[in-house]
XYZ file of C-alpha atoms in Angstrom:
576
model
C 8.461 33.415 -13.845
C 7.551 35.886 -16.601
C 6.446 34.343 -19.777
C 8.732 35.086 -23.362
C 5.405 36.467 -24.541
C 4.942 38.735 -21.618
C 8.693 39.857 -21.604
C 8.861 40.991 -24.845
C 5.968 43.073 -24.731
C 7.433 44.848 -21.653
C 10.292 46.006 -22.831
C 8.096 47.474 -26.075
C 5.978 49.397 -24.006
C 6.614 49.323 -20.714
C 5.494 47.076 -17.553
C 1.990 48.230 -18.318
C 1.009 48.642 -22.201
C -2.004 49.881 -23.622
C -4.913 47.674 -24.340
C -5.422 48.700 -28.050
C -1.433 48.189 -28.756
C -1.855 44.673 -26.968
C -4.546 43.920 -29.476
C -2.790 44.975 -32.735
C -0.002 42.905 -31.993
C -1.851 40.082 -31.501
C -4.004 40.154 -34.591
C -0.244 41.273 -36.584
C 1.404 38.149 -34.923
C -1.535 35.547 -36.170
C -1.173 37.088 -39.872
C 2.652 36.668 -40.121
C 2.101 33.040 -38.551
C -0.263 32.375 -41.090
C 1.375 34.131 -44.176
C 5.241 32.275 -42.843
C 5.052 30.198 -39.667
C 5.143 26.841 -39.376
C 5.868 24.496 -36.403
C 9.238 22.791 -35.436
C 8.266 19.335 -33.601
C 10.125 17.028 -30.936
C 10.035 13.444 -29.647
C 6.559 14.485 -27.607
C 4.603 16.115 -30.342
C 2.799 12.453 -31.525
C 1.680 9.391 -30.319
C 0.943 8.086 -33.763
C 3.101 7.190 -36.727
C -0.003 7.572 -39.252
C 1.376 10.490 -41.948
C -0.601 13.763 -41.986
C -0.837 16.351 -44.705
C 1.733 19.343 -43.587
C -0.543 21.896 -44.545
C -3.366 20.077 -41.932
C -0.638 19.405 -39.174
C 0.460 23.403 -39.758
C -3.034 24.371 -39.960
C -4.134 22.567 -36.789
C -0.622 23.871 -34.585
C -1.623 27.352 -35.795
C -4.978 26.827 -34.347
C -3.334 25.532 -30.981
C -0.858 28.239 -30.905
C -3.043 30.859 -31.431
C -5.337 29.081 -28.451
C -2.400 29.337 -26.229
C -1.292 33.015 -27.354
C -5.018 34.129 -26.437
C -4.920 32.820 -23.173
C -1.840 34.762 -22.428
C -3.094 37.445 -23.943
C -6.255 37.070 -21.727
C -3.939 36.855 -18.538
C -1.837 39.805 -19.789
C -5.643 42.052 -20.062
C -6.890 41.097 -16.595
C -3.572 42.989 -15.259
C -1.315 40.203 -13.808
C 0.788 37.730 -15.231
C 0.591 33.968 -14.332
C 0.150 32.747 -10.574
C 2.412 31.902 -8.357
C 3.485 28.875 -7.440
C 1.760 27.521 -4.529
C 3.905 27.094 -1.114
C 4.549 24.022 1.053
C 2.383 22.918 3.713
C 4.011 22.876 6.996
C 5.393 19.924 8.974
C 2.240 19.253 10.682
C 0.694 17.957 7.465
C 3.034 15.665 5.915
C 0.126 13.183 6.784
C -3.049 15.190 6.081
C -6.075 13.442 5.138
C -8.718 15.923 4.511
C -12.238 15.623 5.812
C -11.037 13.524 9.353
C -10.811 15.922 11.803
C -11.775 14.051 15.379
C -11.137 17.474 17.225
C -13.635 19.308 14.457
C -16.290 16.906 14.610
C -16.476 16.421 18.432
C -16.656 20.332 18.371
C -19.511 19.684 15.416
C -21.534 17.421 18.006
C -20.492 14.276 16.716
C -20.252 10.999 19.283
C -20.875 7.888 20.014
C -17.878 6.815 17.031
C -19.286 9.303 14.253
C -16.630 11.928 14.992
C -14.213 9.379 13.572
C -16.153 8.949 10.233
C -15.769 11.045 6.824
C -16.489 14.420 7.484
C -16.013 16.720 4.463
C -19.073 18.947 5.596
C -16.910 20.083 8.823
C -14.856 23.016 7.736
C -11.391 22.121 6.358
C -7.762 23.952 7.208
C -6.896 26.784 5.944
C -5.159 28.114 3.070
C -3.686 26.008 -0.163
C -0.733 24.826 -0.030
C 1.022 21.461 -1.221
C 1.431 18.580 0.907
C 5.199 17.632 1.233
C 6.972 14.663 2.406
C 8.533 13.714 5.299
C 12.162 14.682 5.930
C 13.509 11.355 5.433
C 11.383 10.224 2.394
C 12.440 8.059 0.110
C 11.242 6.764 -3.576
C 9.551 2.905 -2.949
C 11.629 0.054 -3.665
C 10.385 -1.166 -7.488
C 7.772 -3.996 -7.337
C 7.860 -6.878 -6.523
C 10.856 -5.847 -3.513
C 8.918 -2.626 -2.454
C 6.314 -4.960 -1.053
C 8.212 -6.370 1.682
C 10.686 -4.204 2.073
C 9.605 -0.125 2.574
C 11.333 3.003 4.378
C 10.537 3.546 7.441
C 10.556 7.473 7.115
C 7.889 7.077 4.198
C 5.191 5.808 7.029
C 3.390 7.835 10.384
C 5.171 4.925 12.957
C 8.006 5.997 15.068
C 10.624 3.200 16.467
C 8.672 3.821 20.023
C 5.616 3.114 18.874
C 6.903 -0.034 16.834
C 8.534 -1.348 19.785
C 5.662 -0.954 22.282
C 3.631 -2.502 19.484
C 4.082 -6.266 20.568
C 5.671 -9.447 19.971
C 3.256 -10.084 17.268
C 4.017 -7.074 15.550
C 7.695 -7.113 15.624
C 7.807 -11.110 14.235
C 5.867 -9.932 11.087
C 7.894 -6.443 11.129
C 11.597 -6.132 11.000
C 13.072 -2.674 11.775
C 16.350 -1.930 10.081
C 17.916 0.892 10.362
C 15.850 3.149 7.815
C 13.604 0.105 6.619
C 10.312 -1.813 7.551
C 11.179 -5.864 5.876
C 7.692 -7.911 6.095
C 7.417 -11.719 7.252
C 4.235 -13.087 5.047
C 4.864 -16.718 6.286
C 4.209 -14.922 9.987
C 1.633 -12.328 9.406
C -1.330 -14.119 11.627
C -1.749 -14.735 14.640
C -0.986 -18.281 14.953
C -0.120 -20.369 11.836
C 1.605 -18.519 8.641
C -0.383 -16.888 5.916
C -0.197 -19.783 3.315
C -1.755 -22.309 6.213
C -4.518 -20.007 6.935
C -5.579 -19.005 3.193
C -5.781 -23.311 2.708
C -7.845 -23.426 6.140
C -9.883 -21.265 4.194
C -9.934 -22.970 1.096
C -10.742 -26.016 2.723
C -13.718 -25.022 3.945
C -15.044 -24.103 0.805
C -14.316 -27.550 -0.442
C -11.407 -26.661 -2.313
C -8.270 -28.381 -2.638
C -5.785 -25.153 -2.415
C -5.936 -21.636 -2.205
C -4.797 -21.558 -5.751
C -7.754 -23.075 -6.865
C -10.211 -20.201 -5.481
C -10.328 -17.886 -8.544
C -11.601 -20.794 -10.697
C -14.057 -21.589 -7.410
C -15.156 -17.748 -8.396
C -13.580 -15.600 -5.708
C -12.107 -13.158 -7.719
C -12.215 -9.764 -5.682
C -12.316 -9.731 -1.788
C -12.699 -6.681 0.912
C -10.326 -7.244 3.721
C -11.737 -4.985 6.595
C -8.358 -3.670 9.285
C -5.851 -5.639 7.034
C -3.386 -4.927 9.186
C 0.214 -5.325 7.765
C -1.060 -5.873 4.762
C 0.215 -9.789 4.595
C -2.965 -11.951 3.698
C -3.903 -9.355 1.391
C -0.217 -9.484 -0.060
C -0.558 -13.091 -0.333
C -4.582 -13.074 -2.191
C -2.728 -10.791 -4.983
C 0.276 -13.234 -5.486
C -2.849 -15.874 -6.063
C -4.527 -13.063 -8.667
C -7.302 -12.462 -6.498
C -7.688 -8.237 -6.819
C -8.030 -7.779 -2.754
C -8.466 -3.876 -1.532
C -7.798 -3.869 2.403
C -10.021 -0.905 3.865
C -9.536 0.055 7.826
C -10.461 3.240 9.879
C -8.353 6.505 9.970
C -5.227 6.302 11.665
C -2.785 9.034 12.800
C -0.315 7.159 13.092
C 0.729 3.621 12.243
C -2.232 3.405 9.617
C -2.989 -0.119 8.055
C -4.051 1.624 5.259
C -1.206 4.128 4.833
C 1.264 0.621 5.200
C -0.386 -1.730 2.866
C -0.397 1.446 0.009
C 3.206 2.349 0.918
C 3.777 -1.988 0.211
C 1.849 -1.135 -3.389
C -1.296 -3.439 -2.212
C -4.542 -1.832 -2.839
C -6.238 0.152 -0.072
C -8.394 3.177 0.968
C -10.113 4.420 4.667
C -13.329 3.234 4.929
C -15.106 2.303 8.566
C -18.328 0.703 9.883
C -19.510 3.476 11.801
C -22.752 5.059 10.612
C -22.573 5.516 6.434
C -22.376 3.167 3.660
C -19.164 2.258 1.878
C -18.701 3.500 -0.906
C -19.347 0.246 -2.987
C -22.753 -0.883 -4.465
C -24.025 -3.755 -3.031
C -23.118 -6.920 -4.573
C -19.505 -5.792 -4.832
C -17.080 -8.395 -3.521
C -16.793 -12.038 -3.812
C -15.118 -12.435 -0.231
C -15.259 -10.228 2.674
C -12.646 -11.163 5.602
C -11.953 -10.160 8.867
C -9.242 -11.465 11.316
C -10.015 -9.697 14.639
C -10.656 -6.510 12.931
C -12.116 -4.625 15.992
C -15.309 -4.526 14.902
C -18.297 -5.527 17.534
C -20.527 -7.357 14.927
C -23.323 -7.629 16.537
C -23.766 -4.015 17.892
C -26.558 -1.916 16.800
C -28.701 -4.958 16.473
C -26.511 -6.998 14.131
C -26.490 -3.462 11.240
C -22.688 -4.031 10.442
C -23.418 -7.434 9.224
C -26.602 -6.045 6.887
C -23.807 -4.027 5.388
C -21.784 -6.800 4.768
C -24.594 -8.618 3.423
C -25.280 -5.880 1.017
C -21.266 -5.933 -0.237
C -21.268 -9.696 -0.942
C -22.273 -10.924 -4.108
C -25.090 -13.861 -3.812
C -23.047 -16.940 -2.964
C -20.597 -15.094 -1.958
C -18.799 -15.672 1.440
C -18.066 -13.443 5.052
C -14.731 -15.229 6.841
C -14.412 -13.725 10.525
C -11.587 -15.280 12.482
C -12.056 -14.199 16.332
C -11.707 -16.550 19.617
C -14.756 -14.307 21.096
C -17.365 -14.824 18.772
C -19.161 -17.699 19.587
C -22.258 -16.001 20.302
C -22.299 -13.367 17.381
C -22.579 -17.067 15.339
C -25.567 -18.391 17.287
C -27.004 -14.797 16.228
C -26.426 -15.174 12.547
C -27.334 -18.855 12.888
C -30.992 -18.114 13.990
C -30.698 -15.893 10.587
C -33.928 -14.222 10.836
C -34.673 -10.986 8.827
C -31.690 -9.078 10.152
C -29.447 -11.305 9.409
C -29.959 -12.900 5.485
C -27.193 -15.637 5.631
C -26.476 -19.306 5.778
C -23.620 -20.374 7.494
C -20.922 -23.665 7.721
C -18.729 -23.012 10.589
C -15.236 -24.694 11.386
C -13.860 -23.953 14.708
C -10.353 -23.847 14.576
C -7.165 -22.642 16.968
C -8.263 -18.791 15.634
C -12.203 -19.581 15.621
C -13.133 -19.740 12.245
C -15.865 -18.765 10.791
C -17.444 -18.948 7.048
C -20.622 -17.593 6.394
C -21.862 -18.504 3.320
C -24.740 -15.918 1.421
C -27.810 -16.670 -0.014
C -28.858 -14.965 -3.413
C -29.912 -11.986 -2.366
C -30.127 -8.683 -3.975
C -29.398 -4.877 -3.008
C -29.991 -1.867 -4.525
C -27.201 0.682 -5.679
C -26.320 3.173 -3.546
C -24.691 6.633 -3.473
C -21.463 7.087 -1.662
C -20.410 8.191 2.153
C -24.129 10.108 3.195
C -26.133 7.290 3.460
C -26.910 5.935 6.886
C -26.754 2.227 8.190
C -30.218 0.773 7.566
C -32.184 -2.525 7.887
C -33.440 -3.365 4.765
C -36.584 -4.054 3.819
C -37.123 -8.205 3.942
C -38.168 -8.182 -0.120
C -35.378 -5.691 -1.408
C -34.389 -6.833 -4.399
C -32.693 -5.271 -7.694
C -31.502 -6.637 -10.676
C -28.579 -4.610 -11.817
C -28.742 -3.231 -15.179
C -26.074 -0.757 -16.703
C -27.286 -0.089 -20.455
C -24.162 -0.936 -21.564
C -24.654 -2.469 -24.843
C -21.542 -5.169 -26.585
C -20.954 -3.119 -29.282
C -19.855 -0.201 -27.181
C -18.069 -2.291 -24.665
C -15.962 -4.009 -27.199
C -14.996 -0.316 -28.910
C -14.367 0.635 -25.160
C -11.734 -2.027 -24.977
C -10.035 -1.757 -28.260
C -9.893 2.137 -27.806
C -8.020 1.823 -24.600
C -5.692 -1.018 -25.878
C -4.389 1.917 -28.185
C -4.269 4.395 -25.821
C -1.758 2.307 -23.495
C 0.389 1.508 -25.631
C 0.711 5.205 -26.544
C 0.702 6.071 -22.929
C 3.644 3.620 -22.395
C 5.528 4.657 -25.585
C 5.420 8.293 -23.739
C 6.354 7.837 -20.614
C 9.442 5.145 -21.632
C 11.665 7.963 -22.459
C 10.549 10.029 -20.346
C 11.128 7.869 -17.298
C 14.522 6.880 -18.961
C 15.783 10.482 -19.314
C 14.636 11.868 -15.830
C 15.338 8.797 -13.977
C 18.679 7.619 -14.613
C 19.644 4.337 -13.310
C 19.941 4.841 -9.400
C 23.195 2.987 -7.666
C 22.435 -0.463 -7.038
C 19.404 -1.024 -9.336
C 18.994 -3.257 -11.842
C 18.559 -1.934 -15.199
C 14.817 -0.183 -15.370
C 12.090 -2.485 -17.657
C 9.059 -0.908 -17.639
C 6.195 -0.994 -16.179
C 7.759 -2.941 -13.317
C 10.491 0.020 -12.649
C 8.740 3.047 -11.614
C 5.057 2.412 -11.850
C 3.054 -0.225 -9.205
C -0.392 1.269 -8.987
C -2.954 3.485 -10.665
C -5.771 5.244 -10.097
C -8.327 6.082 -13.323
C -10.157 8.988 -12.159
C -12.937 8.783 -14.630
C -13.113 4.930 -15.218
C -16.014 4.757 -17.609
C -16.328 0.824 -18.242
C -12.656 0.058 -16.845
C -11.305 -0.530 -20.234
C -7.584 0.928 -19.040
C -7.662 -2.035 -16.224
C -8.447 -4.342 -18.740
C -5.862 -3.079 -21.265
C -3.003 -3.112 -18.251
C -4.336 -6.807 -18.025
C -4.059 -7.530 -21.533
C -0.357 -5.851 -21.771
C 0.546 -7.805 -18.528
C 1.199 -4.878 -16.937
C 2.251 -5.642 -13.226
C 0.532 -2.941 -11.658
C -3.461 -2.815 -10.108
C -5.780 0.159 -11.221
C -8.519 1.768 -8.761
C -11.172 2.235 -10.918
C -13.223 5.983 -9.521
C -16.656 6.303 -11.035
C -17.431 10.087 -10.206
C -21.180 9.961 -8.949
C -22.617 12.345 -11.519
C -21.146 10.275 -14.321
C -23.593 6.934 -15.016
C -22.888 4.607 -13.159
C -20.584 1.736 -14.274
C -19.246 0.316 -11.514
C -21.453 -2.551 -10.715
C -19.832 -3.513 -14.553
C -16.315 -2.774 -13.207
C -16.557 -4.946 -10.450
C -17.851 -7.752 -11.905
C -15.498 -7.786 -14.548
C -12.953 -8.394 -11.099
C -11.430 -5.084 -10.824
C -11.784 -3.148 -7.618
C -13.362 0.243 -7.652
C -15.559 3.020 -5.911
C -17.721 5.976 -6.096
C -16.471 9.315 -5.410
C -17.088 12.928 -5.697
C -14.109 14.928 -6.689
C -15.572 17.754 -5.640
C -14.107 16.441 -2.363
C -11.103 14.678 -1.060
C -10.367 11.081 -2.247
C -10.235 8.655 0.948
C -6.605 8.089 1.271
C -3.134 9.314 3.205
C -0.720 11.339 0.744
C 1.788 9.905 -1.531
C -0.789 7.218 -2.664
C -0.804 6.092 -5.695
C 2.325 6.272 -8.896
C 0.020 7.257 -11.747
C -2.993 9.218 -11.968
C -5.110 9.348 -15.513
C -8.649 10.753 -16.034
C -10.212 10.941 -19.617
C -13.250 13.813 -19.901
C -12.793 14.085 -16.275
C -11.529 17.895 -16.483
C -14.379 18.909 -18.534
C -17.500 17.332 -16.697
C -15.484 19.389 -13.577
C -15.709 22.959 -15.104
C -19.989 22.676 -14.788
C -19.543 21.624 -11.470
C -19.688 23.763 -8.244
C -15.851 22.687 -7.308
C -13.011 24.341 -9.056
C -10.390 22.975 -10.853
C -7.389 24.180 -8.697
C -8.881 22.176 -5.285
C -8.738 19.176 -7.654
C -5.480 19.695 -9.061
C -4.197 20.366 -5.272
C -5.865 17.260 -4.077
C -4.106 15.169 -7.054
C -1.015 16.433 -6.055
C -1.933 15.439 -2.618
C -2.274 11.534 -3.646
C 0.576 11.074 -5.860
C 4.116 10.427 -4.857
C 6.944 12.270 -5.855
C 7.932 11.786 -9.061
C 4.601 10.133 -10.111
C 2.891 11.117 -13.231
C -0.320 12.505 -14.371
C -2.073 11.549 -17.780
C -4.820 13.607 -18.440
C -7.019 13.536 -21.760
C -9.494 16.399 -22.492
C -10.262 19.142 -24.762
C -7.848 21.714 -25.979
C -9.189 24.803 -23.931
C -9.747 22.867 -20.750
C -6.105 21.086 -21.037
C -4.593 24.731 -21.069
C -5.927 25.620 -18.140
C -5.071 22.371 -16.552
C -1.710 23.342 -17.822
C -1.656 26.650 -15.668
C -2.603 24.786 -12.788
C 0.117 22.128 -12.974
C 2.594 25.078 -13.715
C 1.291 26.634 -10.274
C 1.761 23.551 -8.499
C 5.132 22.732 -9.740
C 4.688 19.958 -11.875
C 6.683 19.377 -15.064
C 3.816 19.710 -17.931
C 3.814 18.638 -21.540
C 0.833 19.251 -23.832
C 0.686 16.326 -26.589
C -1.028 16.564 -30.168
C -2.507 13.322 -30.520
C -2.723 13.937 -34.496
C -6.236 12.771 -34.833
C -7.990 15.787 -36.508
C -9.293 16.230 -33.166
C -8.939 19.012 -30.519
C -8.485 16.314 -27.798
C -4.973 16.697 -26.666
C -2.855 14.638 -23.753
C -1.199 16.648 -20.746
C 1.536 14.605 -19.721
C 2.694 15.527 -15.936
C 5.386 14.748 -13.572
C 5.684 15.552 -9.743
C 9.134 16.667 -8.716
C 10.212 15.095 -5.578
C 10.468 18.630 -3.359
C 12.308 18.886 -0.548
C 12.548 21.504 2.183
């Protein structure tokens, strides 16, 4: 679609004018905006009540408009108007997870299990193209419904393969026509979810399972969470629990706990390092999660010890197991833990860590290793208070503008759907987040503070410094990532997507910002949103991007004297 700019200048001189005309125009149109102009404004135009000086406000629009009528201009001198808009994928990728490509990898060389890890080295499919639902796709159910009850056209699992799935299966899953309902009370294997989180609690001494956040387990890694049902249960109890399991294609864990709005990426014990620093989670769990412990001479459970904070704990429920414990029991150098063990119908197990210490790592390319028997590192982020208590109040601020945006906006382009209750934000449309560029995690803690029912996953890109050992221990959930490739998880992740600076820090990388832009669109659901914070120049060109790829775009003054602006995105639900 031709721009007004563009149009007009077409029928002056023709499809193709001269250079020098193209020119005096533009200088003539900047003097008679100058000498007359000024700027009408809408509803979008400010996030801020503070008054401005017109002259500054008109001053400051006629710098922004004459920002945007030079990269037109720009476009119009390099001999083609804007891009097009970017097709649809085809049917085959309604699913597509980038960089897990069995088929590629086993062609690569890869065996022995490392042709189903992370591969983003092994050339990718073809062409761009967007990433578009399934036929019979459907928004999610608002929270707190759309965690037991989902569509059963928004997940990879056909009836056949839910029926052949087991008795097991089908008591905790309820097919219904087009929906999935969940059974909580029935989600292990043996006694109901409540029983088995107090089995747990009991062995830590504990009274309840309600009582574990003050015991200090505040964030816990549940490896193959299956349905998604203990972990469902651990965020009822305000325990931030992110369920990671292998790639799946079809009937993912991962793809069902995100489509139930419980936190979750892909992440395997295979060969490479999560993507967590070590000390990262109060609790790691696993209730026959597939994983052969004590292959590779116990390494899977030197990762684990690396993960857990010191004191913190390893639960492994398995009948087959007894002599993986007598392993661990003769702890030895391999295997740094002390353990109290309760045998139970499931067989039990609690392994208890001592205080040991790990250092930081880098994300996906480094290799399963024994570590040395002295490792040890303290830490240390060079954070000081004063900037973490700016951090917070600065992002206190921004949410509440955020949320004083997107109000009407979700009002006016959602209207109230047949059978709904009236919308109240953030509970309507909104269940998770993911901050791109998390910094210290002060918009987690502001959606905290605001009592925002939602759960944020915190991304630290690895070039930026390093905060998330600070974002985890504050009891968030997080991970390093390089968005020069594809974020870990199945499409139609995640409701709202914000990254402040982000865009910027991009633009001197060696990845472009269309692949990042495609790759957003990728994770976000239909009729998500995008908040994106950056400076003027680099927000126009994110503008031309989300143009190409069909979102709905609105640039925001933020009426600070700065040139930071907001672009303020929305996915359209496409259909084909």
């Amino acid at each position: 679609m031709r721009s007004p700019l563009l149009n007009k200048l077409s029928v002056i001189f023709g499809p193709r004018p001269p250079v020098s005309w193209l020119l005096l125009c533009f200088v003539s149109v900047l003097a008679l905006i100058a000498v007359f102009g000024s700027s009408s404004s809408n509803s979008f135009d400010s996030v801020t009540s503070t008054p401005v000086p017109e002259i500054f406000t008109n001053y400051r629009r006629l710098k922004e408009q004459a920002a945007v009528d030079y990269f037109e201009l720009r476009t119009i001198l390099s001999g083609s108007s804007r891009q097009r808009e970017l097709g649809l994928c085809g049917k085959e990728r309604e699913n597509y997870v980038p960089c897990y490509n069995v088929t590629a990898n086993l062609i690569s060389g890869f065996k022995d299990g490392e042709e189903f890890d992370r591969r983003c080295e092994v050339p990718r499919q073809g062409s761009w193209c967007l990433v578009r639902p399934p036929k019979d796709y459907k928004i999610p159910l608002r929270w707190p419904a759309g965690r037991d009850v989902i569509w059963s056209g928004n997940i990879k699992i056909t009836k056949d393969q839910f029926l052949s799935s087991g008795g097991v299966t089908k008591r905790i899953m309820l097919l219904e026509e087009n929906q999935i309902a969940f059974h909580p009370e029935d989600g292990l294997i043996f006694d109901g979810v409540k029983d088995y989180s107090r089995q747990i609690a009991e062995m830590l001494g504990l009274g309840s399972d309600s009582e574990l956040f003050q015991a200090g387990v505040r964030t816990v890694l549940d490896i193959g969470c299956g349905f998604g049902s203990f972990g469902a249960h651990l965020v009822s109890l305000k325990l931030m629990t992110l369920c990671i399991a292998a790639y799946e294609a079809t009937g993912s864990q991962v793809q069902l706990a995100l489509e139930r709005g419980l936190p979750a990426m892909i992440g395997n014990f295979i060969s490479r390092q999560l993507p967590y620093p070590s000390l990262s989670f109060d609790m790691v769990h696993c209730a026959q999660c597939g994983i052969v412990w004590d292959k590779k001479e116990g390494i899977f459970l030197i990762e684990i010890d690396r993960l857990l904070k010191p004191g913190g704990y390893f639960v492994l429920t398995s009948p087959t197991i007894l002599l993986l414990s007598r392993m661990i029991l003769s702890s030895g150098r391999k295997q740094p833990m002390l353990i109290a063990i309760l045998l139970t119908r499931r067989t039990m197990y609690l392994f208890a860590k001592k205080d040991m210490m790990h250092p930081i790592i880098r994300p996906w390319y480094h290799v399963l290793l024994e570590l040395p028997a002295n490792a040890g590192f303290l830490f240390r982020t060079g954070v000081s208070p004063e900037d973490f208590f700016e951090d917070l109040q600065v992002w206190k601020l921004a949410l509440k503008n955020y949320w004083s945006l997107l109000t009407p906006l979700i009002f006016s382009d959602h209207p109230k759907r047949p059978g709904d209750e009236d919308p109240l934000p953030p509970f309507n449309m909104v269940r998770n987040v993911m901050d791109m560029n998390a910094h210290y995690g002060g918009l987690n803690a502001a959606f905290l503070e605001e009592r925002k029912l939602v759960w944020v996953m915190n991304v630290v890109p690895v070039r930026a410094h390093n905060t998330l050992p600070l974002i985890l221990d504050r009891g968030f959930l997080g991970a390093l990532h390089d968005w020069c490739e594809p974020f870990p998880t199945y499409p139609r992740t995640y409701d709202l997507l914000h990254a402040n600076g982000l865009l910027s820090h991009l633009t001197s990388e060696r990845c472009g910002l269309m692949e990042l832009f495609i790759e957003m669109d990728r994770i976000l659901r239909p009729e998500g949103w995008v908040v994106l914070s950056d400076k003027l120049g680099v927000i126009e060109l994110a503008r031309a991007h989300a143009t190409q790829i069909r979102w709905d775009a609105r640039v925001i003054d933020l009426q600070n004297g700065s040139d930071e602006r907001l672009l303020v995105c929305q996915k359209p639900f496409l259909k084909k």
